[in-house]
Amino acid sequence: MSYDLVVKNGVVVTAGATYRADIGVRAGKIAAIGQDLGGEQTVDAAGKLVIPGGVDIHVHMQMPLGEEVISSDDFFTGTRAAAFGGTTTIIDFVEPGPEQTLVEGLAARRAEADPKVVIDYGLHMTIGPHEIAKLDQVQAAYGAGCGSFKLYMAYGFRLDDGQLLRALEAIRDAGGQPVIHAENWDVICTLIERHQAAGRTRPHWHPRSRPAALEGEAAGRAIDIANFVGLPLHIFHVSCAEVVERIQAARAAGRPITGETCPQYLFLTWDAYDAPGLAGAFPVCSPPIRDKTHQDALWRALARGDLQMVTTDHCPFTAQTKALGLHDFSQIPGGVPSIEMRLAGVYQGVARGHFSANRWVELCCTAPARLMGLSQKGDIAPGLDADLVLFDPDRRVTLSTAFLHERCDWTPYDGIELQGWPAATISRGEVIVREGEFLGEAGRGRFIARRITPP
Ligand code: DUC
Ligand code: ZN
Ligand code: ZN
């Protein structure tokens, strides 16, 4: 039997198994896994690991920050960079306008994304203070494909604990999955004011205004409220050991709590904020990057199962935009580009012997897909979307803006050497990147309406 495409001679690595096989693709789906398959088109994967396409459930493309500022990757450049890095599915966000219904906000965000996306995507629905009056629309947003709901304990989107309770109840009743940015906003605001009053305005003070202990406190409080309401909770961008401890304790007690960390916390340390001039502002993101003890704790947590996945919080701002906070760290737009290096970055855990290649696939592909109701993604099995990456474990790359494809004039990973890099990326049976050449096109990606399967 012939297939549209056959990936031949590779070592297939899934979260659960490693084996030599060919993969036959028909009509964009994995049709067969076996030996000596033949097809119209063949991709030779000799010497490569064949893994499911990467799933990054936390990205911010063309994210507006006030009137003037917007994150620099749009849905085309950001998803093209994702494809170069071996990611075939992302989840971005809807932030409804105050006058919009949740479903209108979803339609508006889809109108921005649909013509541009290179890979498939979903959207989390943001429940901010304006949406507390719209909680009766949560069910409709879920029905329209927003299976997950973003809650903030910081920024202008911040919900107080009572609002958090009400939002979580509405999400529970709709069957949705909440995700949360957990920081203690009142403490942060007070510490920022104190540093500013004392003339401490350099980025050095950014992490010192957002203490790890209070990120732990906020995550613990969110977990306790979710437990009280009786629904799962996913903790975004875990930066420190204190949050890992909260997640670990909740899971040990049988609670359906999950957590992610991101490459910036795994590869950078907080002395990056002491770089001279504007360079110290580049890595400003929130939660902030912390010291080496936290970085080590995060790698350990990934290996032990105390953190369940790695996403990026990809949110680049150009040097010119970062300069808005040159004289006041609290005005630096927060966010870094990480979408392209995530898969290879986390592979360093395999290369350094921290965890297996199967665990790497689980962290970057399978666990995020399962949590977020991406039932066709994150695994290699007959019937699933043929989203595949041929990963060359022997290729060594040095990261730089010239090497990467993100639309940003700096990278926090400049000069970092990685072992392993994708040789080809296949999305629904279509080869969209091969040996550094982009073969996809804007608008070929599809919106994925998601429903959540309870844990
Ligand atoms: N932190 C966020 O919470 N969102 C975007 C970028 C960042 O640094
Ligand atoms: Zn966040
Ligand atoms: Zn984010």
Tab-separated table of C-alpha atoms and ligand atoms in Angstrom:
chain	number	residue	atom	x	y	z
A	1	MET	CA	0.000	0.000	0.000
A	2	SER	CA	1.373	3.401	-0.942
A	3	TYR	CA	1.384	6.536	1.161
A	4	ASP	CA	1.554	10.243	0.330
A	5	LEU	CA	4.711	10.536	2.380
A	6	VAL	CA	6.950	8.067	4.161
A	7	VAL	CA	9.493	8.997	6.799
A	8	LYS	CA	12.053	6.226	6.469
A	9	ASN	CA	14.898	4.733	8.479
A	10	GLY	CA	14.527	6.885	11.588
A	11	VAL	CA	14.457	6.048	15.287
A	12	VAL	CA	10.951	6.873	16.477
A	13	VAL	CA	10.904	8.398	19.965
A	14	THR	CA	7.625	8.948	21.784
A	15	ALA	CA	6.957	9.610	25.455
A	16	GLY	CA	6.526	5.880	25.966
A	17	ALA	CA	8.822	4.069	23.540
A	18	THR	CA	11.878	4.135	21.268
A	19	TYR	CA	12.038	1.935	18.165
A	20	ARG	CA	13.159	1.815	14.527
A	21	ALA	CA	10.301	2.182	12.052
A	22	ASP	CA	9.024	3.910	8.942
A	23	ILE	CA	5.989	6.175	9.245
A	24	GLY	CA	3.427	6.265	6.428
A	25	VAL	CA	1.316	9.395	6.048
A	26	ARG	CA	-1.935	9.713	4.139
A	27	ALA	CA	-4.177	12.803	3.911
A	28	GLY	CA	-2.194	14.560	6.628
A	29	LYS	CA	-2.626	11.743	9.156
A	30	ILE	CA	-0.303	9.020	10.368
A	31	ALA	CA	-1.645	6.004	8.489
A	32	ALA	CA	0.883	3.312	9.375
A	33	ILE	CA	3.976	2.640	11.437
A	34	GLY	CA	5.978	-0.288	10.160
A	35	GLN	CA	8.889	-1.580	8.135
A	36	ASP	CA	9.755	-1.023	4.476
A	37	LEU	CA	6.857	1.319	3.727
A	38	GLY	CA	6.705	2.991	0.330
A	39	GLY	CA	5.187	6.281	-0.728
A	40	GLU	CA	5.012	9.018	-3.352
A	41	GLN	CA	7.381	11.167	-1.354
A	42	THR	CA	10.108	9.866	0.943
A	43	VAL	CA	12.012	11.675	3.632
A	44	ASP	CA	15.129	9.867	4.780
A	45	ALA	CA	15.490	10.003	8.553
A	46	ALA	CA	18.638	7.855	8.823
A	47	GLY	CA	20.624	9.014	11.847
A	48	LYS	CA	17.697	11.150	13.079
A	49	LEU	CA	15.247	10.838	15.928
A	50	VAL	CA	11.660	11.033	14.679
A	51	ILE	CA	9.526	12.681	17.331
A	52	PRO	CA	6.058	14.256	17.487
A	53	GLY	CA	5.960	17.935	16.510
A	54	GLY	CA	6.642	20.219	19.455
A	55	VAL	CA	3.659	21.691	21.300
A	56	ASP	CA	4.169	25.100	22.907
A	57	ILE	CA	1.062	26.030	24.881
A	58	HIS	CA	2.254	29.464	26.022
A	59	VAL	CA	3.138	32.107	23.420
A	60	HIS	CA	2.296	35.767	22.820
A	61	MET	CA	2.385	36.754	19.124
A	62	GLN	CA	1.700	40.413	18.228
A	63	MET	CA	0.587	40.989	21.818
A	64	PRO	CA	-0.425	44.583	22.462
A	65	LEU	CA	0.954	46.184	25.620
A	66	GLY	CA	-0.965	49.434	25.931
A	67	GLU	CA	-1.604	51.624	22.868
A	68	GLU	CA	1.854	51.861	21.323
A	69	VAL	CA	3.757	48.677	22.134
A	70	ILE	CA	3.311	45.251	20.568
A	71	SER	CA	5.386	42.070	20.797
A	72	SER	CA	7.574	41.920	17.709
A	73	ASP	CA	6.758	38.474	16.289
A	74	ASP	CA	3.444	38.358	14.469
A	75	PHE	CA	1.532	35.157	13.781
A	76	PHE	CA	3.558	34.595	10.597
A	77	THR	CA	7.111	35.314	11.759
A	78	GLY	CA	6.517	33.684	15.148
A	79	THR	CA	5.028	30.470	13.792
A	80	ARG	CA	7.683	30.288	11.051
A	81	ALA	CA	10.362	30.518	13.762
A	82	ALA	CA	8.460	27.857	15.718
A	83	ALA	CA	8.542	25.579	12.660
A	84	PHE	CA	12.300	26.079	12.245
A	85	GLY	CA	12.678	24.983	15.854
A	86	GLY	CA	10.467	21.903	15.499
A	87	THR	CA	7.248	23.214	17.028
A	88	THR	CA	4.084	22.411	15.078
A	89	THR	CA	1.366	23.601	17.475
A	90	ILE	CA	1.080	26.695	19.655
A	91	ILE	CA	-1.509	28.153	21.988
A	92	ASP	CA	-1.754	31.955	22.130
A	93	PHE	CA	-4.308	34.147	23.903
A	94	VAL	CA	-7.545	36.052	23.424
A	95	GLU	CA	-7.750	39.293	25.398
A	96	PRO	CA	-11.305	40.483	24.781
A	97	GLY	CA	-11.902	44.234	24.616
A	98	PRO	CA	-14.038	45.675	27.435
A	99	GLU	CA	-16.981	46.073	25.060
A	100	GLN	CA	-16.603	42.666	23.403
A	101	THR	CA	-18.233	39.416	24.369
A	102	LEU	CA	-15.785	36.556	24.900
A	103	VAL	CA	-16.842	34.953	21.616
A	104	GLU	CA	-16.427	38.279	19.765
A	105	GLY	CA	-12.939	38.578	21.278
A	106	LEU	CA	-12.142	35.067	20.041
A	107	ALA	CA	-13.359	35.900	16.514
A	108	ALA	CA	-11.247	39.074	16.460
A	109	ARG	CA	-8.095	37.244	17.539
A	110	ARG	CA	-8.736	34.488	14.985
A	111	ALA	CA	-9.071	37.151	12.283
A	112	GLU	CA	-5.545	38.304	13.201
A	113	ALA	CA	-4.072	34.801	13.316
A	114	ASP	CA	-5.827	32.805	10.580
A	115	PRO	CA	-4.263	34.505	7.518
A	116	LYS	CA	-0.771	34.349	9.032
A	117	VAL	CA	-0.244	31.101	10.908
A	118	VAL	CA	2.145	28.569	9.427
A	119	ILE	CA	1.338	25.846	11.982
A	120	ASP	CA	-1.807	24.837	13.876
A	121	TYR	CA	-2.839	26.876	16.877
A	122	GLY	CA	-5.286	27.209	19.722
A	123	LEU	CA	-6.241	30.133	21.942
A	124	HIS	CA	-6.617	30.488	25.705
A	125	MET	CA	-9.377	32.891	26.781
A	126	THR	CA	-8.205	35.571	29.234
A	127	ILE	CA	-10.483	36.259	32.191
A	128	GLY	CA	-9.442	39.669	33.508
A	129	PRO	CA	-11.345	42.110	35.718
A	130	HIS	CA	-13.613	43.185	32.819
A	131	GLU	CA	-14.586	39.581	32.223
A	132	ILE	CA	-15.816	39.049	35.780
A	133	ALA	CA	-19.077	40.643	34.615
A	134	LYS	CA	-19.104	38.175	31.700
A	135	LEU	CA	-18.665	34.880	33.548
A	136	ASP	CA	-21.987	33.678	32.162
A	137	GLN	CA	-20.218	33.657	28.744
A	138	VAL	CA	-17.497	31.218	29.795
A	139	GLN	CA	-19.550	28.237	28.630
A	140	ALA	CA	-19.993	29.832	25.188
A	141	ALA	CA	-16.254	30.524	24.912
A	142	TYR	CA	-15.569	26.892	25.797
A	143	GLY	CA	-18.086	25.774	23.166
A	144	ALA	CA	-16.357	27.990	20.588
A	145	GLY	CA	-13.078	26.148	21.136
A	146	CYS	CA	-11.320	27.963	23.975
A	147	GLY	CA	-10.822	24.934	26.180
A	148	SER	CA	-8.547	26.800	28.579
A	149	PHE	CA	-8.781	30.069	30.474
A	150	LYS	CA	-5.966	32.404	31.529
A	151	LEU	CA	-6.061	34.041	34.936
A	152	TYR	CA	-3.597	36.623	36.245
A	153	MET	CA	-2.592	37.487	39.800
A	154	ALA	CA	-0.460	40.384	38.466
A	155	TYR	CA	-0.653	43.351	36.069
A	156	GLY	CA	-3.797	45.221	35.022
A	157	PHE	CA	-5.420	41.850	34.295
A	158	ARG	CA	-5.038	40.917	37.945
A	159	LEU	CA	-7.951	39.267	39.734
A	160	ASP	CA	-8.290	39.530	43.496
A	161	ASP	CA	-8.849	36.292	45.399
A	162	GLY	CA	-12.640	36.651	45.405
A	163	GLN	CA	-12.662	37.220	41.659
A	164	LEU	CA	-10.318	34.278	41.250
A	165	LEU	CA	-12.770	32.089	43.147
A	166	ARG	CA	-15.676	33.180	40.959
A	167	ALA	CA	-13.708	32.771	37.731
A	168	LEU	CA	-12.557	29.285	38.728
A	169	GLU	CA	-16.136	28.267	39.552
A	170	ALA	CA	-17.309	29.407	36.102
A	171	ILE	CA	-14.437	27.569	34.387
A	172	ARG	CA	-15.188	24.420	36.408
A	173	ASP	CA	-18.868	24.544	35.444
A	174	ALA	CA	-17.946	24.897	31.745
A	175	GLY	CA	-15.475	21.987	31.921
A	176	GLY	CA	-12.463	24.202	31.096
A	177	GLN	CA	-8.826	24.097	32.197
A	178	PRO	CA	-7.531	27.180	34.044
A	179	VAL	CA	-3.952	28.398	33.627
A	180	ILE	CA	-2.502	31.052	35.889
A	181	HIS	CA	0.216	33.687	36.161
A	182	ALA	CA	0.990	33.465	39.891
A	183	GLU	CA	2.834	36.351	41.543
A	184	ASN	CA	2.012	38.528	44.561
A	185	TRP	CA	1.142	41.837	42.917
A	186	ASP	CA	0.693	43.926	46.099
A	187	VAL	CA	4.160	42.988	47.350
A	188	ILE	CA	5.670	43.621	43.892
A	189	CYS	CA	4.110	47.097	43.625
A	190	THR	CA	5.335	48.042	47.108
A	191	LEU	CA	8.882	46.838	46.420
A	192	ILE	CA	9.001	48.640	43.054
A	193	GLU	CA	7.903	51.900	44.711
A	194	ARG	CA	10.537	51.444	47.409
A	195	HIS	CA	13.339	50.838	44.882
A	196	GLN	CA	12.246	53.792	42.752
A	197	ALA	CA	12.116	56.117	45.771
A	198	ALA	CA	15.686	55.111	46.624
A	199	GLY	CA	16.863	55.735	43.041
A	200	ARG	CA	17.324	52.007	42.344
A	201	THR	CA	16.168	52.015	38.731
A	202	ARG	CA	18.523	49.573	36.931
A	203	PRO	CA	17.229	46.168	35.727
A	204	HIS	CA	19.303	44.694	38.600
A	205	TRP	CA	16.306	45.562	40.793
A	206	HIS	CA	13.724	43.786	38.635
A	207	PRO	CA	14.191	40.318	40.190
A	208	ARG	CA	14.647	41.944	43.593
A	209	SER	CA	11.147	43.392	43.370
A	210	ARG	CA	9.586	40.010	42.557
A	211	PRO	CA	10.848	37.596	45.255
A	212	ALA	CA	10.782	33.854	44.700
A	213	ALA	CA	9.184	33.308	48.101
A	214	LEU	CA	6.189	35.399	47.043
A	215	GLU	CA	5.891	33.636	43.676
A	216	GLY	CA	5.675	30.479	45.788
A	217	GLU	CA	3.090	32.062	48.061
A	218	ALA	CA	0.939	33.180	45.116
A	219	ALA	CA	1.132	29.776	43.427
A	220	GLY	CA	0.260	28.079	46.723
A	221	ARG	CA	-2.726	30.395	47.193
A	222	ALA	CA	-3.964	29.758	43.649
A	223	ILE	CA	-3.574	25.997	44.165
A	224	ASP	CA	-5.512	26.174	47.447
A	225	ILE	CA	-8.358	28.148	45.848
A	226	ALA	CA	-8.496	25.730	42.885
A	227	ASN	CA	-8.554	22.784	45.287
A	228	PHE	CA	-11.375	24.429	47.238
A	229	VAL	CA	-13.359	24.999	44.027
A	230	GLY	CA	-12.506	21.476	42.858
A	231	LEU	CA	-10.815	21.729	39.477
A	232	PRO	CA	-7.364	21.222	37.968
A	233	LEU	CA	-4.948	24.156	37.690
A	234	HIS	CA	-1.891	24.689	35.507
A	235	ILE	CA	0.824	27.038	36.798
A	236	PHE	CA	2.493	29.064	34.058
A	237	HIS	CA	6.216	29.932	33.822
A	238	VAL	CA	7.558	28.490	37.085
A	239	SER	CA	10.836	30.303	37.796
A	240	CYS	CA	11.822	29.035	41.230
A	241	ALA	CA	12.128	26.168	43.692
A	242	GLU	CA	9.387	27.590	45.923
A	243	VAL	CA	6.713	27.015	43.259
A	244	VAL	CA	8.074	23.560	42.444
A	245	GLU	CA	7.637	22.646	46.126
A	246	ARG	CA	3.982	23.809	46.076
A	247	ILE	CA	3.230	21.809	42.914
A	248	GLN	CA	5.036	18.745	44.219
A	249	ALA	CA	3.127	18.844	47.523
A	250	ALA	CA	-0.231	19.294	45.788
A	251	ARG	CA	0.423	16.395	43.415
A	252	ALA	CA	1.611	14.199	46.282
A	253	ALA	CA	-1.786	14.876	47.886
A	254	GLY	CA	-3.480	13.681	44.684
A	255	ARG	CA	-4.446	17.118	43.359
A	256	PRO	CA	-4.587	17.654	39.561
A	257	ILE	CA	-2.025	20.467	39.580
A	258	THR	CA	0.533	20.868	36.792
A	259	GLY	CA	3.387	23.267	36.167
A	260	GLU	CA	5.602	24.391	33.333
A	261	THR	CA	8.926	26.157	33.177
A	262	CYS	CA	10.512	27.960	30.218
A	263	PRO	CA	13.977	28.079	28.561
A	264	GLN	CA	14.824	31.502	30.013
A	265	TYR	CA	14.704	29.992	33.520
A	266	LEU	CA	16.666	26.911	32.429
A	267	PHE	CA	19.486	28.684	30.558
A	268	LEU	CA	19.912	32.154	32.090
A	269	THR	CA	20.719	33.440	35.561
A	270	TRP	CA	19.839	36.757	37.129
A	271	ASP	CA	23.260	38.307	36.591
A	272	ALA	CA	21.987	38.819	33.008
A	273	TYR	CA	20.237	41.884	34.474
A	274	ASP	CA	23.638	43.387	35.352
A	275	ALA	CA	24.830	43.555	31.730
A	276	PRO	CA	25.800	47.126	30.835
A	277	GLY	CA	23.441	49.602	29.175
A	278	LEU	CA	20.336	48.338	27.447
A	279	ALA	CA	21.572	44.736	27.424
A	280	GLY	CA	20.554	44.411	31.078
A	281	ALA	CA	16.980	45.271	30.093
A	282	PHE	CA	16.685	42.619	27.356
A	283	PRO	CA	16.062	39.597	29.607
A	284	VAL	CA	13.417	41.374	31.710
A	285	CYS	CA	10.458	39.017	31.917
A	286	SER	CA	8.080	38.073	34.678
A	287	PRO	CA	8.466	36.109	36.804
A	288	PRO	CA	12.114	37.154	36.639
A	289	ILE	CA	15.144	34.997	35.953
A	290	ARG	CA	16.679	33.853	39.231
A	291	ASP	CA	19.997	32.545	40.544
A	292	LYS	CA	21.700	29.262	39.689
A	293	THR	CA	20.203	27.360	42.637
A	294	HIS	CA	16.742	27.878	41.142
A	295	GLN	CA	17.947	26.934	37.667
A	296	ASP	CA	19.340	23.670	39.044
A	297	ALA	CA	16.100	23.016	40.947
A	298	LEU	CA	14.071	23.449	37.748
A	299	TRP	CA	16.187	20.941	35.774
A	300	ARG	CA	15.855	18.508	38.708
A	301	ALA	CA	12.081	19.031	38.796
A	302	LEU	CA	11.816	18.223	35.082
A	303	ALA	CA	13.794	15.025	35.603
A	304	ARG	CA	11.853	13.926	38.700
A	305	GLY	CA	8.387	14.710	37.365
A	306	ASP	CA	7.731	17.609	39.735
A	307	LEU	CA	7.260	19.874	36.698
A	308	GLN	CA	5.281	18.451	33.825
A	309	MET	CA	6.266	20.438	30.729
A	310	VAL	CA	8.376	23.146	29.129
A	311	THR	CA	6.732	25.994	27.211
A	312	THR	CA	8.260	29.338	26.222
A	313	ASP	CA	6.114	32.361	27.173
A	314	HIS	CA	7.574	33.584	23.846
A	315	CYS	CA	7.036	37.352	23.883
A	316	PRO	CA	9.832	39.273	22.138
A	317	PHE	CA	10.218	43.029	22.157
A	318	THR	CA	12.845	44.774	20.031
A	319	ALA	CA	15.780	46.663	21.553
A	320	GLN	CA	14.036	49.939	20.722
A	321	THR	CA	10.946	48.854	22.659
A	322	LYS	CA	12.987	47.546	25.591
A	323	ALA	CA	14.591	51.016	25.744
A	324	LEU	CA	11.270	52.406	27.014
A	325	GLY	CA	12.485	51.255	30.419
A	326	LEU	CA	16.076	52.411	30.133
A	327	HIS	CA	15.727	54.699	33.148
A	328	ASP	CA	13.133	52.700	35.089
A	329	PHE	CA	13.186	48.907	35.204
A	330	SER	CA	9.456	48.777	35.965
A	331	GLN	CA	8.710	50.285	32.516
A	332	ILE	CA	10.650	47.667	30.524
A	333	PRO	CA	8.203	45.616	28.424
A	334	GLY	CA	8.531	42.090	29.808
A	335	GLY	CA	9.242	39.121	27.617
A	336	VAL	CA	11.925	37.245	25.698
A	337	PRO	CA	12.103	35.224	22.460
A	338	SER	CA	12.464	31.472	23.057
A	339	ILE	CA	10.125	29.732	20.629
A	340	GLU	CA	12.771	28.496	18.197
A	341	MET	CA	15.289	27.035	20.642
A	342	ARG	CA	12.884	25.351	23.103
A	343	LEU	CA	12.907	21.830	21.675
A	344	ALA	CA	16.675	21.708	21.183
A	345	GLY	CA	17.193	23.582	24.462
A	346	VAL	CA	15.334	20.958	26.484
A	347	TYR	CA	17.217	18.239	24.587
A	348	GLN	CA	20.266	19.386	26.547
A	349	GLY	CA	18.671	17.527	29.467
A	350	VAL	CA	19.118	14.357	27.399
A	351	ALA	CA	22.584	15.291	26.140
A	352	ARG	CA	23.730	15.990	29.719
A	353	GLY	CA	22.177	12.789	31.070
A	354	HIS	CA	19.482	14.408	33.246
A	355	PHE	CA	16.598	12.511	31.631
A	356	SER	CA	15.730	10.204	28.738
A	357	ALA	CA	14.766	11.176	25.200
A	358	ASN	CA	11.297	9.819	26.008
A	359	ARG	CA	10.991	12.270	28.895
A	360	TRP	CA	12.122	15.082	26.566
A	361	VAL	CA	9.280	14.224	24.182
A	362	GLU	CA	6.836	14.060	27.068
A	363	LEU	CA	7.913	17.503	28.337
A	364	CYS	CA	7.849	19.283	24.962
A	365	CYS	CA	5.126	17.468	23.041
A	366	THR	CA	2.930	14.896	24.768
A	367	ALA	CA	2.165	16.364	28.193
A	368	PRO	CA	1.210	19.841	26.883
A	369	ALA	CA	-0.980	18.325	24.158
A	370	ARG	CA	-2.809	16.047	26.624
A	371	LEU	CA	-3.383	18.798	29.190
A	372	MET	CA	-4.761	21.205	26.605
A	373	GLY	CA	-7.126	18.902	24.761
A	374	LEU	CA	-4.983	18.747	21.613
A	375	SER	CA	-6.139	15.209	20.964
A	376	GLN	CA	-4.538	14.967	17.494
A	377	LYS	CA	-1.132	16.261	18.586
A	378	GLY	CA	1.852	15.385	20.739
A	379	ASP	CA	2.268	11.698	19.922
A	380	ILE	CA	3.047	9.302	17.069
A	381	ALA	CA	0.254	6.808	16.495
A	382	PRO	CA	-2.019	5.785	13.602
A	383	GLY	CA	-4.902	8.223	13.172
A	384	LEU	CA	-3.143	11.253	14.680
A	385	ASP	CA	-2.076	14.322	12.725
A	386	ALA	CA	1.228	13.685	10.954
A	387	ASP	CA	3.109	16.382	12.854
A	388	LEU	CA	6.666	15.071	12.990
A	389	VAL	CA	10.162	16.367	13.576
A	390	LEU	CA	13.327	14.763	12.310
A	391	PHE	CA	15.793	15.721	15.007
A	392	ASP	CA	19.525	15.446	14.398
A	393	PRO	CA	21.035	14.577	17.803
A	394	ASP	CA	24.590	15.048	16.539
A	395	ARG	CA	24.321	18.514	15.033
A	396	ARG	CA	25.896	21.262	17.167
A	397	VAL	CA	24.625	24.813	16.788
A	398	THR	CA	25.598	28.152	18.293
A	399	LEU	CA	22.590	30.383	18.869
A	400	SER	CA	22.583	33.964	17.542
A	401	THR	CA	20.107	36.340	15.915
A	402	ALA	CA	21.675	35.457	12.557
A	403	PHE	CA	20.958	31.747	13.120
A	404	LEU	CA	17.437	32.152	14.559
A	405	HIS	CA	14.355	33.327	12.643
A	406	GLU	CA	12.447	35.174	15.372
A	407	ARG	CA	11.653	38.793	14.554
A	408	CYS	CA	13.818	40.304	17.245
A	409	ASP	CA	17.177	42.096	17.006
A	410	TRP	CA	18.638	40.326	20.046
A	411	THR	CA	18.439	36.903	21.665
A	412	PRO	CA	19.095	36.094	25.319
A	413	TYR	CA	20.792	32.898	24.144
A	414	ASP	CA	23.486	34.577	22.031
A	415	GLY	CA	26.599	32.359	21.960
A	416	ILE	CA	24.972	29.405	23.728
A	417	GLU	CA	25.953	26.097	22.128
A	418	LEU	CA	23.379	23.343	21.821
A	419	GLN	CA	23.768	19.728	20.898
A	420	GLY	CA	20.973	18.610	18.568
A	421	TRP	CA	18.751	20.567	16.184
A	422	PRO	CA	15.764	19.777	13.947
A	423	ALA	CA	16.642	18.713	10.405
A	424	ALA	CA	13.041	18.770	9.154
A	425	THR	CA	9.589	19.720	10.407
A	426	ILE	CA	6.407	18.150	9.068
A	427	SER	CA	2.960	19.573	9.774
A	428	ARG	CA	-0.083	17.459	8.863
A	429	GLY	CA	2.030	15.526	6.394
A	430	GLU	CA	3.558	18.593	4.731
A	431	VAL	CA	7.286	19.208	4.990
A	432	ILE	CA	7.402	22.866	6.065
A	433	VAL	CA	11.093	23.109	7.004
A	434	ARG	CA	13.919	21.021	5.594
A	435	GLU	CA	17.644	21.535	6.223
A	436	GLY	CA	17.185	25.202	7.093
A	437	GLU	CA	14.822	25.998	4.222
A	438	PHE	CA	11.279	27.197	4.880
A	439	LEU	CA	8.729	25.411	2.665
A	440	GLY	CA	5.481	26.387	4.413
A	441	GLU	CA	3.236	29.351	3.847
A	442	ALA	CA	1.240	31.895	5.779
A	443	GLY	CA	-2.322	30.810	6.501
A	444	ARG	CA	-1.776	27.046	6.115
A	445	GLY	CA	-2.102	26.576	9.888
A	446	ARG	CA	-5.539	25.841	11.349
A	447	PHE	CA	-7.345	26.940	14.482
A	448	ILE	CA	-7.931	23.977	16.781
A	449	ALA	CA	-11.160	24.024	18.767
A	450	ARG	CA	-10.288	22.244	21.997
A	451	ARG	CA	-12.302	20.323	24.574
A	452	ILE	CA	-10.625	19.255	27.785
A	453	THR	CA	-10.488	15.637	28.904
A	454	PRO	CA	-10.569	15.529	32.727
A	455	PRO	CA	-7.343	14.078	34.261
B	1	DUC	N1	5.590	37.692	31.389
B	1	DUC	C1	4.294	37.471	31.193
B	1	DUC	O1	3.591	37.162	32.131
B	1	DUC	N2	3.776	37.578	29.952
B	1	DUC	C2	4.519	37.973	28.821
B	1	DUC	C3	5.958	38.069	29.028
B	1	DUC	C4	6.425	38.010	30.413
B	1	DUC	O2	7.577	38.218	30.697
B	2	ZN	ZN	2.554	35.367	32.664
B	3	ZN	ZN	2.767	34.635	29.156
